[in-house]
Each structure stands twice: as C-alpha cells, then as structure tokens.
Short mmCIF file of C-alpha atoms in Angstrom, two decimals:
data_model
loop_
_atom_site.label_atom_id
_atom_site.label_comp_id
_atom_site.label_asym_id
_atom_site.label_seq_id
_atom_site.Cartn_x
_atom_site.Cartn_y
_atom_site.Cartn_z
CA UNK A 1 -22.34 20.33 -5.11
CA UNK A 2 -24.57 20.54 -2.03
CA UNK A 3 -23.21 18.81 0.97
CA UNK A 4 -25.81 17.39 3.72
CA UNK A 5 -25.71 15.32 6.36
CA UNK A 6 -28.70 12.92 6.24
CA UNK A 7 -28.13 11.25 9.74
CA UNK A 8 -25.73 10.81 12.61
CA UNK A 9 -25.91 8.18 15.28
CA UNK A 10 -22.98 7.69 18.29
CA UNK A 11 -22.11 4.36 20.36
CA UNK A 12 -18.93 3.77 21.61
CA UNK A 13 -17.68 7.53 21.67
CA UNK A 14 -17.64 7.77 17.78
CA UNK A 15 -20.24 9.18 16.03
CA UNK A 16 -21.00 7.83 12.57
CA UNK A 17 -22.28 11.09 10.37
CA UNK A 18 -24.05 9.63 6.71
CA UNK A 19 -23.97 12.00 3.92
CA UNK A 20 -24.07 13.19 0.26
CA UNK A 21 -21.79 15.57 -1.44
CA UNK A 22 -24.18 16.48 -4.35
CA UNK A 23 -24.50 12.50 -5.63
CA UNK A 24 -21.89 10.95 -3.70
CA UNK A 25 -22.66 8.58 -0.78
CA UNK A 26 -19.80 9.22 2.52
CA UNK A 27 -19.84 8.67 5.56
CA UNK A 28 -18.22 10.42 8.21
CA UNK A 29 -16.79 9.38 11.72
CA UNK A 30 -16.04 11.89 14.21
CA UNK A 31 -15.11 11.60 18.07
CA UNK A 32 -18.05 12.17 20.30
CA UNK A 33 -18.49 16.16 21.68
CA UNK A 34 -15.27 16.66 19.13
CA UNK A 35 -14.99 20.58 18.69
CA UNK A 36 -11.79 22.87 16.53
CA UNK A 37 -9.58 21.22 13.78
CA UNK A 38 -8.15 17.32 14.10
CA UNK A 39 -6.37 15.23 11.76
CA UNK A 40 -8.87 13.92 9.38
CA UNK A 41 -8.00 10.33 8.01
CA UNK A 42 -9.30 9.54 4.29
CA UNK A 43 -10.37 6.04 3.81
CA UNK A 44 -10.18 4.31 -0.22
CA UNK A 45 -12.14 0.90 -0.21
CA UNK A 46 -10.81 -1.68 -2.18
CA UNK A 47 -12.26 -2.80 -5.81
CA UNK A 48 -16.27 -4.14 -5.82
CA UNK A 49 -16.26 -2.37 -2.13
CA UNK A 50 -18.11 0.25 -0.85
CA UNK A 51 -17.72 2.99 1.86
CA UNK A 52 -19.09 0.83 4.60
CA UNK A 53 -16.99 -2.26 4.06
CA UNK A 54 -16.33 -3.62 7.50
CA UNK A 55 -12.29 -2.84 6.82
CA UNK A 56 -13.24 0.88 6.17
CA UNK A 57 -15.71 1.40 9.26
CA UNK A 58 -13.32 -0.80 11.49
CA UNK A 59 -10.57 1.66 10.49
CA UNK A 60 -12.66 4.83 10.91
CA UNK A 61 -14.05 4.24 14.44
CA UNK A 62 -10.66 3.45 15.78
CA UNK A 63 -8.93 6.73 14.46
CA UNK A 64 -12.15 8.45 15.84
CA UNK A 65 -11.52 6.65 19.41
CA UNK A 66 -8.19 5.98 19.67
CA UNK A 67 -6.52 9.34 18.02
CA UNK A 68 -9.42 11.36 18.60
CA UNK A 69 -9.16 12.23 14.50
CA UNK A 70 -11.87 12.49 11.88
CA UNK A 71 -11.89 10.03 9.21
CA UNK A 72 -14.13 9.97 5.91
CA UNK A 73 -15.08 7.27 3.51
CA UNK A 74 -17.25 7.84 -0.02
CA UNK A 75 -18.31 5.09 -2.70
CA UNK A 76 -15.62 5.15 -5.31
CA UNK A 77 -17.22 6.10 -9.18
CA UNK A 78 -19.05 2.89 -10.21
CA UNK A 79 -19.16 1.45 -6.64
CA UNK A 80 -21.49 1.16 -3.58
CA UNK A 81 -24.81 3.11 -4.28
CA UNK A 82 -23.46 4.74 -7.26
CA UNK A 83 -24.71 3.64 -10.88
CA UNK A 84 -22.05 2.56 -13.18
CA UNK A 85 -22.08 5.37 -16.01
CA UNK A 86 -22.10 4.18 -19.92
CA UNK A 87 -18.64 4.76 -19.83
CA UNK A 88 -17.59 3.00 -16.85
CA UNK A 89 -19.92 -0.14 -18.20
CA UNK A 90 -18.25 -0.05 -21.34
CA UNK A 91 -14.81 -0.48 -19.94
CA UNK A 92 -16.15 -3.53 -17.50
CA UNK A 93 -17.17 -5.44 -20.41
CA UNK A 94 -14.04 -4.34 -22.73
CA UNK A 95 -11.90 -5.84 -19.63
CA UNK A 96 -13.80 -8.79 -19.94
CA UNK A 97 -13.53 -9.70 -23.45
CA UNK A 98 -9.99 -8.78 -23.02
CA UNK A 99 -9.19 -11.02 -19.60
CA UNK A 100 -10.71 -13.96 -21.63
CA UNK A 101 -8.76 -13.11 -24.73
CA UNK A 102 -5.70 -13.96 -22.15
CA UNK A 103 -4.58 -10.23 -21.67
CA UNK A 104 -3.23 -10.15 -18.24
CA UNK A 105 -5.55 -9.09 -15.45
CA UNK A 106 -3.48 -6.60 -13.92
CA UNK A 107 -2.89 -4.28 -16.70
CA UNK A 108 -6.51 -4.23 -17.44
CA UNK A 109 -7.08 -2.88 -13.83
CA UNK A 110 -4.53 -0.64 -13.64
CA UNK A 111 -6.64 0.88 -16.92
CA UNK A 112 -9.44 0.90 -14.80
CA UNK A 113 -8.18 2.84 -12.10
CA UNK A 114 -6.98 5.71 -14.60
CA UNK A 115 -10.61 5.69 -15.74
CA UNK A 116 -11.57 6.08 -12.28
CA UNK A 117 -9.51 8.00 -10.64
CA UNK A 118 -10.10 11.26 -13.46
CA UNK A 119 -13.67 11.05 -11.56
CA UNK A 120 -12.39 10.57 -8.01
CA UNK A 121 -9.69 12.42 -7.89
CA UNK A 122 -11.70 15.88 -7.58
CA UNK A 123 -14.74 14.11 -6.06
CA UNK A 124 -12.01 13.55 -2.69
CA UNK A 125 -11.23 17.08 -3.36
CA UNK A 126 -14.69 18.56 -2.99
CA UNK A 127 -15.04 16.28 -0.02
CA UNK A 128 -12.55 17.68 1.96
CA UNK A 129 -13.32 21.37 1.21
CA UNK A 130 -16.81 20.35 2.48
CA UNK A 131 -16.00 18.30 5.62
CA UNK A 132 -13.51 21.18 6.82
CA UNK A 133 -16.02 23.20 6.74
CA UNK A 134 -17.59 21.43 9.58
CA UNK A 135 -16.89 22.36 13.42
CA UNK A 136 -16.38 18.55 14.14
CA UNK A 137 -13.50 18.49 12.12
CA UNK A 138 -12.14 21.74 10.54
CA UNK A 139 -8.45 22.16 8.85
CA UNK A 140 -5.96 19.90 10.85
CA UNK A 141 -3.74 17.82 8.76
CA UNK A 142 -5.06 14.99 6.31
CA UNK A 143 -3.68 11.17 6.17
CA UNK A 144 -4.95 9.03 3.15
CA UNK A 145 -5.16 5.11 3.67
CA UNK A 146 -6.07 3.18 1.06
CA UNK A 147 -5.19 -0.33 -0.63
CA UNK A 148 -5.96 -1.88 -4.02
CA UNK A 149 -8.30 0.37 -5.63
CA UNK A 150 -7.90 2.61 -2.85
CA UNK A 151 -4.25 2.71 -3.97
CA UNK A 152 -5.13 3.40 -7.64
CA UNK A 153 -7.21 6.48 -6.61
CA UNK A 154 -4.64 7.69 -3.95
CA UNK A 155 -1.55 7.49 -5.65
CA UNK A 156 -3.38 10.48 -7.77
CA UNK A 157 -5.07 12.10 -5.21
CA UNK A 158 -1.63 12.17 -3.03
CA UNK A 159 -0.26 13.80 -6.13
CA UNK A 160 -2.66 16.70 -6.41
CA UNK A 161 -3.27 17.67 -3.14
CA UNK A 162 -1.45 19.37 -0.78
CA UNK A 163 -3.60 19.15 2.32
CA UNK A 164 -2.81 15.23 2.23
CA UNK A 165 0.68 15.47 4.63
CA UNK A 166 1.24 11.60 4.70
CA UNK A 167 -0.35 8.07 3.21
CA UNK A 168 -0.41 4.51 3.67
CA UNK A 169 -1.09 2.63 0.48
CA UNK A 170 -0.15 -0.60 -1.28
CA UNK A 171 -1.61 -3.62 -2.85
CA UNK A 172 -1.29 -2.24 -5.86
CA UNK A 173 1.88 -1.42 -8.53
CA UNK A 174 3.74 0.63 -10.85
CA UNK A 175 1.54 0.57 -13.78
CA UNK A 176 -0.46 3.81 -14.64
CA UNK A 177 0.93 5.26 -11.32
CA UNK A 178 4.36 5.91 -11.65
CA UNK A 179 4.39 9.20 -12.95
CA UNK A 180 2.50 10.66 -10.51
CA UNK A 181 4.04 8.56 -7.56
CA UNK A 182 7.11 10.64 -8.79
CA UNK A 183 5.17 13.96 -7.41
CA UNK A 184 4.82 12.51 -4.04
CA UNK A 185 6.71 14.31 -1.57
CA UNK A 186 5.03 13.58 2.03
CA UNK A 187 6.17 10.59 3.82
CA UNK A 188 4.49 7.39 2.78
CA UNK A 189 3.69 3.93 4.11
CA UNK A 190 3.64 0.98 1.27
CA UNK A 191 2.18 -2.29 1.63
CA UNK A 192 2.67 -5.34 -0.11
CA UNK A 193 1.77 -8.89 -0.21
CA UNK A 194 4.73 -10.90 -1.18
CA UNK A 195 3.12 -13.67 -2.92
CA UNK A 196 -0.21 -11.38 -4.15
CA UNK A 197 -2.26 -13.40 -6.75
CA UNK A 198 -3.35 -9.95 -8.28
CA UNK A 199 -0.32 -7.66 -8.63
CA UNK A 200 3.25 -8.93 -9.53
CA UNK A 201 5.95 -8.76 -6.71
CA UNK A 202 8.02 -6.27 -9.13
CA UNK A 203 5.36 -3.88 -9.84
CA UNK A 204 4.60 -3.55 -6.18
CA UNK A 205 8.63 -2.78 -5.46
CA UNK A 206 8.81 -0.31 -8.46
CA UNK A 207 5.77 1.75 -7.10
CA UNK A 208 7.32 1.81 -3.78
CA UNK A 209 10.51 2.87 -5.68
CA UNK A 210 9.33 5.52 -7.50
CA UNK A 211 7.53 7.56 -4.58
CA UNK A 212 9.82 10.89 -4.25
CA UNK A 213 9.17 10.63 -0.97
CA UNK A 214 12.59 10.86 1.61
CA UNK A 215 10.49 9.67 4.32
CA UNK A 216 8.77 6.27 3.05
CA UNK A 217 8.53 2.87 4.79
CA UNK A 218 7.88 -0.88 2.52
CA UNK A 219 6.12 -3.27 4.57
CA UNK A 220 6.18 -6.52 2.61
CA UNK A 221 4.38 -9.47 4.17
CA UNK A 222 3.87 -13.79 3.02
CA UNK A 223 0.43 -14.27 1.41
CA UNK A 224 -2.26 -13.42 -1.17
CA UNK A 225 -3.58 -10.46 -2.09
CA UNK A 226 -6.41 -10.23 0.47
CA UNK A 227 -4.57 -11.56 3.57
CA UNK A 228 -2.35 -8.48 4.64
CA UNK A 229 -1.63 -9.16 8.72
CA UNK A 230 -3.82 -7.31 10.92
CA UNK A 231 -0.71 -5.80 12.75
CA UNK A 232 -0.66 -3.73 9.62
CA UNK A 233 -3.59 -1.53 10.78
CA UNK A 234 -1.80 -0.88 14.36
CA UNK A 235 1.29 0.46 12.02
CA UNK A 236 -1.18 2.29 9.67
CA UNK A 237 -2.07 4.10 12.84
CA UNK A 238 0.91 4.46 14.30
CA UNK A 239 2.83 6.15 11.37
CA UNK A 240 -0.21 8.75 10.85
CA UNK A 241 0.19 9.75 14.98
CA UNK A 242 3.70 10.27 13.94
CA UNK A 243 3.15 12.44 10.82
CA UNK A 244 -0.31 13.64 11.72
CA UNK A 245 0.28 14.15 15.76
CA UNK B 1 33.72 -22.75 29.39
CA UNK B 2 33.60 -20.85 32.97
CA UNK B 3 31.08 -18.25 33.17
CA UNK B 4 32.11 -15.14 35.58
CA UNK B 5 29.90 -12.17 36.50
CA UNK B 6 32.92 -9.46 36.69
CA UNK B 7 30.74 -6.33 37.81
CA UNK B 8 27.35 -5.46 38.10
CA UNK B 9 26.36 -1.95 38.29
CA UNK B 10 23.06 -0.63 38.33
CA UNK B 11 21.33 2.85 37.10
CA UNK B 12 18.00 3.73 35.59
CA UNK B 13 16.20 0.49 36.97
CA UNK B 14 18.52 -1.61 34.74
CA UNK B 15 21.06 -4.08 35.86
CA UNK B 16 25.11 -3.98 33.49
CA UNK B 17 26.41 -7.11 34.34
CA UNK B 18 29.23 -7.74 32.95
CA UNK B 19 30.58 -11.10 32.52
CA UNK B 20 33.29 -14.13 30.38
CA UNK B 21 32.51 -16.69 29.35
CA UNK B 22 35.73 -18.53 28.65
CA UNK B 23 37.60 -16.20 26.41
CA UNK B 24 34.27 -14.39 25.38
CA UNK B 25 33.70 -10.92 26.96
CA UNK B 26 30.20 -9.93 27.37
CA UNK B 27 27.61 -7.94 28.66
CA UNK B 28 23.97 -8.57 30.39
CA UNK B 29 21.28 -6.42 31.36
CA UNK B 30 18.63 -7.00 33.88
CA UNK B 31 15.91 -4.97 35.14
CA UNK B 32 16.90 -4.44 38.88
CA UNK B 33 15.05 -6.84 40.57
CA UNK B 34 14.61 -8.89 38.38
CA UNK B 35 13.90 -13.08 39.95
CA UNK B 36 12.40 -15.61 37.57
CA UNK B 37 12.09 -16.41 33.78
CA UNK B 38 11.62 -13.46 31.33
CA UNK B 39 12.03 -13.42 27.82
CA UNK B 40 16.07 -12.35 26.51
CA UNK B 41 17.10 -10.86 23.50
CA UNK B 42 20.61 -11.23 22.16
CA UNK B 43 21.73 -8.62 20.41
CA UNK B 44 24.87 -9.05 17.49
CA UNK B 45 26.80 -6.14 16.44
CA UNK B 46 27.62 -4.94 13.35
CA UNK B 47 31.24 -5.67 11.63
CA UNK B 48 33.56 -3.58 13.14
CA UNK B 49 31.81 -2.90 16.48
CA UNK B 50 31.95 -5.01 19.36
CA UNK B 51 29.38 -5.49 22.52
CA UNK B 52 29.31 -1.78 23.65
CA UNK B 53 28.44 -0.18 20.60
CA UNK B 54 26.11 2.53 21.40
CA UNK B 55 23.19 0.87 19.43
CA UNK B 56 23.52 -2.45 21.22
CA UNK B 57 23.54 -0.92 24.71
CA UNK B 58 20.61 1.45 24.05
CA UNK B 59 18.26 -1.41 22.78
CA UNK B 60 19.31 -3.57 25.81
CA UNK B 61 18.75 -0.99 28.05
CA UNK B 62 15.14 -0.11 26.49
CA UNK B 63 14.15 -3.95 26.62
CA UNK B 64 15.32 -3.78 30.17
CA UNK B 65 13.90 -1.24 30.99
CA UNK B 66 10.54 -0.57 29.06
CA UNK B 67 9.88 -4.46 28.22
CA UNK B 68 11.22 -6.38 31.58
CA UNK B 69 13.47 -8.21 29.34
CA UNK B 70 16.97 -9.53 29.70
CA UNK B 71 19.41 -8.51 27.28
CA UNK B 72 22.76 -9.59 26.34
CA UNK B 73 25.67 -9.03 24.16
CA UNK B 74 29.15 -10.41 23.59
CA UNK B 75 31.58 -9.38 21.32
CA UNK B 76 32.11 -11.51 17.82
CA UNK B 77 35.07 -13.36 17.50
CA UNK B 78 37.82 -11.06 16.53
CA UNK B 79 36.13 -8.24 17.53
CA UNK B 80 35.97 -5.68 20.26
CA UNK B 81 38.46 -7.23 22.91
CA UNK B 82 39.18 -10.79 21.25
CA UNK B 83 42.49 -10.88 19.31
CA UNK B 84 42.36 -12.00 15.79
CA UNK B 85 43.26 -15.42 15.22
CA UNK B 86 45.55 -16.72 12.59
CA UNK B 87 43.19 -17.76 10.05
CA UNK B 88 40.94 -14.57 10.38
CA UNK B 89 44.03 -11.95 10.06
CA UNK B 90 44.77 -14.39 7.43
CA UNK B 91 41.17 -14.21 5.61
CA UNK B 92 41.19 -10.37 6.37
CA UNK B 93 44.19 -10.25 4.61
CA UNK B 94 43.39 -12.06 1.86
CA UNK B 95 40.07 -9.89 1.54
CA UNK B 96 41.93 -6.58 1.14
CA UNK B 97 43.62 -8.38 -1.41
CA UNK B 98 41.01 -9.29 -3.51
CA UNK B 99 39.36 -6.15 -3.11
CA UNK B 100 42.16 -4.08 -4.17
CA UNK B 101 41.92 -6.67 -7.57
CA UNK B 102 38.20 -5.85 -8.35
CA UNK B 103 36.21 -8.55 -6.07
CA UNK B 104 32.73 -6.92 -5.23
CA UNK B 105 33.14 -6.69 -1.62
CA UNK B 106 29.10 -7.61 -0.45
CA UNK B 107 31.14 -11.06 -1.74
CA UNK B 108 33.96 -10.88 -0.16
CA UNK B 109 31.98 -9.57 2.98
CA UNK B 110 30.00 -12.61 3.03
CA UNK B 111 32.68 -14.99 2.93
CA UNK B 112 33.82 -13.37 5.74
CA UNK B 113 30.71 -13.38 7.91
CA UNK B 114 30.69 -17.67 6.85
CA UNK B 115 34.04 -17.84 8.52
CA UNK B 116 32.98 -16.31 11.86
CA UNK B 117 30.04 -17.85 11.94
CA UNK B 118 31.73 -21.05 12.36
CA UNK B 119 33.17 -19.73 15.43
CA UNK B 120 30.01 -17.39 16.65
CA UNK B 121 27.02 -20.21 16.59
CA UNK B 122 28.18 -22.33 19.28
CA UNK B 123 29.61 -19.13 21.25
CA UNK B 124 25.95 -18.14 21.23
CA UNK B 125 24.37 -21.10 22.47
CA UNK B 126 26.82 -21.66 25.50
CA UNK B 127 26.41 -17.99 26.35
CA UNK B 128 22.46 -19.17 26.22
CA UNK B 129 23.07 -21.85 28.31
CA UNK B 130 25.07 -19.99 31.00
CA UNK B 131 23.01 -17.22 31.48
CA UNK B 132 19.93 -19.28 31.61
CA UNK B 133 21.06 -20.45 35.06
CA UNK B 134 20.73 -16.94 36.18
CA UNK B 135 17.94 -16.26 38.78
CA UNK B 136 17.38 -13.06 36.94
CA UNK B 137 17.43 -14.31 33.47
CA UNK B 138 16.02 -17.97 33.60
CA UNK B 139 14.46 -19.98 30.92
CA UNK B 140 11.84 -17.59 29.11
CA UNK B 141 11.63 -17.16 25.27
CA UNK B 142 14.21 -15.83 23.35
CA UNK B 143 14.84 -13.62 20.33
CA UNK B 144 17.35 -12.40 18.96
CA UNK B 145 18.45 -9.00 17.05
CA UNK B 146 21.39 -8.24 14.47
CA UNK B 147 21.91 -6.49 11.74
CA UNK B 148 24.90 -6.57 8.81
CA UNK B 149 27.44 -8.69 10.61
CA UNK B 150 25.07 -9.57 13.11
CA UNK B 151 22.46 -10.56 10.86
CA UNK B 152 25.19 -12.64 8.87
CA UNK B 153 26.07 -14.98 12.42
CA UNK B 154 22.27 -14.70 13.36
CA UNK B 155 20.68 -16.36 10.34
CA UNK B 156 22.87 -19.75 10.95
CA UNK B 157 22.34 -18.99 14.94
CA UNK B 158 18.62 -19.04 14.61
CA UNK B 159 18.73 -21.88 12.33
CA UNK B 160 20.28 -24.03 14.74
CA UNK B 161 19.13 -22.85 17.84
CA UNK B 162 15.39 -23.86 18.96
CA UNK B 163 15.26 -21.49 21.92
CA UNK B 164 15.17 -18.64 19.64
CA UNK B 165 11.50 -18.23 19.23
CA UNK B 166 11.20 -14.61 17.50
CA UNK B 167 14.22 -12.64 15.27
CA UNK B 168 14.54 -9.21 13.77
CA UNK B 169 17.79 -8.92 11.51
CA UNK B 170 18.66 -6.78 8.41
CA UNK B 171 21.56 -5.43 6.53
CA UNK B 172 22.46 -8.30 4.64
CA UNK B 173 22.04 -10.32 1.47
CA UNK B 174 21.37 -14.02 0.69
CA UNK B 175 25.20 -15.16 -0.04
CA UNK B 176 25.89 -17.38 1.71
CA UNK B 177 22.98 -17.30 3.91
CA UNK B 178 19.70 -18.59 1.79
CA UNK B 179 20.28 -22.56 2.58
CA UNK B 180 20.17 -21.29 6.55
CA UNK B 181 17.44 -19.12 6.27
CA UNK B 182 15.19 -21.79 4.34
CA UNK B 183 15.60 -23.71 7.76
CA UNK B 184 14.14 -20.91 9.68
CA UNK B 185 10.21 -20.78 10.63
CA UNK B 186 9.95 -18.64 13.37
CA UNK B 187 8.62 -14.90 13.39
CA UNK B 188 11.01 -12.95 11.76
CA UNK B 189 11.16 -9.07 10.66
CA UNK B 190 13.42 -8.42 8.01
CA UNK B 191 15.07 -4.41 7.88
CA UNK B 192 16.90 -3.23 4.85
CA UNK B 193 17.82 -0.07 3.08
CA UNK B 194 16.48 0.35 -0.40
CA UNK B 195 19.56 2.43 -0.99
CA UNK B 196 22.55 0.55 0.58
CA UNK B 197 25.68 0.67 -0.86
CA UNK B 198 26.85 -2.36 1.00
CA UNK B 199 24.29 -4.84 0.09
CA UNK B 200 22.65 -5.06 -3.26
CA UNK B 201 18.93 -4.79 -3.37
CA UNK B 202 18.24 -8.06 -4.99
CA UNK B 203 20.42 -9.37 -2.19
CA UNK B 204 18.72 -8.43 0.45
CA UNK B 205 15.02 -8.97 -1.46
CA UNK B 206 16.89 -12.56 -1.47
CA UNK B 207 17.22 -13.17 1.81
CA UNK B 208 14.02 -11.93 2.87
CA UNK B 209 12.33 -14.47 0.03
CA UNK B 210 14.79 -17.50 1.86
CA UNK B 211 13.50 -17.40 5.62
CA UNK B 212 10.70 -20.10 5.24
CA UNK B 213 8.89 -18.27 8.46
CA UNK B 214 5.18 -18.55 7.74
CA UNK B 215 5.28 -15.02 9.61
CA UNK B 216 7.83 -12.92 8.08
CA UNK B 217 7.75 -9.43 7.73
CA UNK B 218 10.27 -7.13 5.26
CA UNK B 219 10.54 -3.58 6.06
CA UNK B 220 12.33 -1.37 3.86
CA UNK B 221 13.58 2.39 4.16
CA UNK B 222 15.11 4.81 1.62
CA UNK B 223 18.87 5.77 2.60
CA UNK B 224 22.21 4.07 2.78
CA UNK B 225 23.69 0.75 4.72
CA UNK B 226 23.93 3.25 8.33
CA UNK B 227 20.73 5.16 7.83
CA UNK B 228 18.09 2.78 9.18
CA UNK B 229 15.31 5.24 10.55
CA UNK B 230 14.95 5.34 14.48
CA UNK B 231 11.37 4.35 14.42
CA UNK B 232 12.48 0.63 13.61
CA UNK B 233 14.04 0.14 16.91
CA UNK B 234 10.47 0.90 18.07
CA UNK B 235 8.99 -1.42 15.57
CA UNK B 236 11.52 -4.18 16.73
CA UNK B 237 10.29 -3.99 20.20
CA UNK B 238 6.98 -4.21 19.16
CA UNK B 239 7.40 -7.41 17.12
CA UNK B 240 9.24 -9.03 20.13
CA UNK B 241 6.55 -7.97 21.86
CA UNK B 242 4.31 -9.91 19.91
CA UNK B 243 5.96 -12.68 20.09
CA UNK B 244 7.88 -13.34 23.05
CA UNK B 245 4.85 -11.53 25.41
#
C-alpha cells in the first residue's frame, strides 16, 4: 500500500501531518523540528468516531508537546471517510433487527468488533511499518490508547504485535476479547466506568482479569459510559512516560 | 487530653515532631518553616505496625517535603507503644480461637478493626483538634490516608469527621464498613490488590461500590495484600493534590 503524506501544517509546536496508507485516512502528529526515533503513541477512536474526533487530536498534540512523542490516528474499517463495505453493512442491519428482537446490545457489539478488528488489525500494522519509516518518528517504542471500539481493535492488535510495549484501554469487556487478552504480556492500563450504560460492570472486571499482564493497573471510576474523568488522560500519559520513557 | 511536643528534630527541610496526646504517642511533620494554615494528611497504619512504620514516615516526609503539607501519625490503640487493654487481649484472644476452629479470618479481621474503631475515631479528631492550634499546622484542609487496618478506622473516621475533605484508603473489604462508607461524599481513591489473600475481591469491589462520593476512584493492581505497586504513593499525592491544593 502506498503511503503519502497529503499535507502538514504546525501551531503550537506540533505539527499535524494528514495522510493515506493506500485507502486509509491517518493523521499524524509529530513535535515541531523532531529528528531520530521517539515513542510513537497509537490512538483507537471510539465507535461512530473518526480519526479527528476532538478526544483523539486533544490526545495527540499533547503527547507531541508535552512528551515530545509521535502519535498516529486512522479511521477505523467502516468509519470516518471510509465506505462501509457490503459486509460491514450487512452486519449493521443484522445488529439491528437483532437489538430490536431484544438481543442484548453488548454482545452484538462485541460481534462487531471481531468483524472489525480482522480488517484493522493489519491495517495498524502496515501503519506503523510506514510511519517508522519516517525521520520524524523512526523505531522508538509504541504505546496504544484506545477506549470502546478503540478497545475492541486493541485488545487484538496488543496481541499481535510486539512493537506495542504498553496500552491503556477500557470501556469495553470480556466478550470476544478474552482469548487474546490472555496473550498480553506488556504492562497495561484498564479503564472502566462503574455504572457504564453500554458494557456490564463484570465484563469490564473479567477483561481486566484476564490480561497476562504482571504489570497492569484498573482504574474504575462513578458514571456512564461516555463520562470517564478527565484526570484519566493525565494518568494515560503518565503511565506511557513510565513504560515508554 | 494534654497535648506535649516531646522533640522536634529537623533534617531534609522537614520538621519530626514528636508529641502525646494523653496516652496517645504520635508523630508530626512540618516543612521547616513552616507558619500558617496548610493542608494535613493523617496517615493510619496497617495492623500490626504502629506510627513509625517505614511507609507512614516516608509518605509524611514526601508531603512535607514535596507538597508543603503537614503530616501526622499516631499509633492505633493497642499498637506500637500502647498496651493492650483488657477487652482487646481479650478479643485477640478470642480471634485466635476462632481461627484455629475454621472462622475465615477477613471476618474475624473485621470484627476486630469495629472494636478499635470505637476507640480510634475520637482519638483522631482530638489529635485534629490539638494540632490545629499549631502555628505550623493551622486550620487548612485535611485528608487522610490508610490502608488495611488503617483503612478499617478511616472509613468510620471520615464518616464522622467533616474536616476531612479528600481520602485515599485500600486494603479492605465492606464488613463491617458499607453502612459508614454510604455516609461518605468526599473525594475518595480506593487501592486494592486483585490478588490479596487477605481480603476477598468481592469484598473489596464492595466497599469501593459503598462510599457514596460522587468522585470516587478504584484502582486496582495484580499481586498480594503487601504488594501495592510504588507508583500509587505517587498517585495518592496527586489526588490530594487535587483536592486539598
């Protein structure tokens, strides 16, 4: 898949890099004059998102300014700029005949995510053989962040690939994931809402149990699904400077 | 009760004061120089220990130091240099007992903590109360920190006590403790090890659900009941931070 960068703009000391790996839509934040390998910081957007969502970009420029890493965001299969394929339509309306037949909601979205993450899973992959190709950011150590959706791709991703040293992800639970949260070795940050409308409180503690990691953290706050504390992203940060230097 | 600075000795910018209060031994750390309100943590330490316990004097001397805090400790009743009274040699006694028959001893643990609790609440507040007439300590916020033992007199401490603004505890379970926790809404940060051998999980899950804080936070970390990771000690300094300024 060709990789090109189809525009970069700075302000504020980060510049903001848009590109396409073949026909995925990223974007990629770097520190301004950055030069030689940094951590690089992969951001998953959360279901019906997109790789600009304001919690993505707010995320990116302040590992760019703050840590001095690189960070990277792409629409998910199905999301952003990307066309839904037949596939991916098919199980949207399948879900919804199903939700209104009274199956519950969560199950049908953890299927979704499987779907998903066969396709995203090596799309990340290509994306960070192409981006450490660049001088901007090169081969330092990689950190994956993501919640929700971003949790149902990453879980996998973590899995797979070795480059990825540490994660924060949560919002999501055991269903579909468990197996391959039992692969996960590198030290792991989990958050969870404790009253979230979406995922059931167990489900959320038996994906944090079944991560093999040694090294792992649960962060459990009051609230829905879409109101995790912003203190969060200071600890996201945090815990990647500690794994991630 | 008469309050009685005994020796103050200074090193590393902080203050060791150490003091009685009636009967009650106990320790309080300044920054040196300190004149006019600051915030105060009081620390509890864990069953067993008593108010020099290597934790509890590094955390004072970090929120002395690092924060501009007051800190202060005292030993529990029946611990460290207090003699055992009658009726807790008695219910010591009786616990060995019922251990030795089968009783799970989290139970038997928290029966204990109810006990000394009785005792250790209004200890607390007159230690508040003297050391609040202290130039160097004065009438700022105040939070407070225990774990295990300490979290099983702080929950009924911070119930009652509406100077305590802000409280990190951990290592214990709801026995015993949920009716006291559902009367506390301050901040509170909530540690516990997904792996303790002390304290069940659903326990301590429990407890966490109780506190009726609107701002509660649960953080959890693979390993047993004395394997808390260093890095919460940072995170606790950072919440009081947050909350007491």
């Amino acid at each position: 898949m060709g990789f090109n960068i189809t525009s970069s703009a700075s302000s504020d000391g980060v510049v903001e890099h848009h590109f396409t790996l073949g026909e995925i839509p990223g974007v990629l934040w770097t520190p301004e004059g950055a030069a030689g390998d940094r951590p690089l910081i992969l951001l998953g957007h959360g279901g019906g998102q997109h790789r600009t969502a304001p919690p993505v970009v707010a995320g990116a420029r302040r590992f760019a300014a703050e840590c001095g890493y690189a960070a990277v965001a792409v629409d998910a299969p199905g999301h952003g700029d990307r066309p839904k394929t037949p596939e991916l339509a098919q199980a949207l309306t399948d879900m919804r005949t199903r939700a209104a037949a009274g199956e519950h909601m969560f199950a049908l979205v953890a299927g979704l995510h499987a779907l998903l993450a066969e396709q995203a899973v090596p799309e990340w992959r290509a994306v960070l053989d192409a981006v450490a190709e660049l001088d901007c950011v090169g081969r330092g150590p990689v950190g994956y962040l993501g919640m929700s959706l971003g949790c149902g791709l990453g879980v996998p991703l973590v899995a797979a690939e070795p480059r990825i040293r540490a994660a924060v992800l949560g919002l999501f639970g055991a269903r579909g994931l468990a197996a391959a949260a039992a692969q996960i070795t590198v030290p792991v940050q989990f958050v969870m809402q404790w009253d979230d409308e979406r995922v059931p409180r167990q489900e959320s503690l038996a994906l944090f149990d079944a991560f093999a990691s040694a090294d792992k953290t649960l962060h459990a706050n009051p609230g829905r699904h879409g109101e995790v504390p912003a203190f969060e992203s200071e600890d996201a940060m945090r815990f990647f400077s500690r794994h991630l230097g």
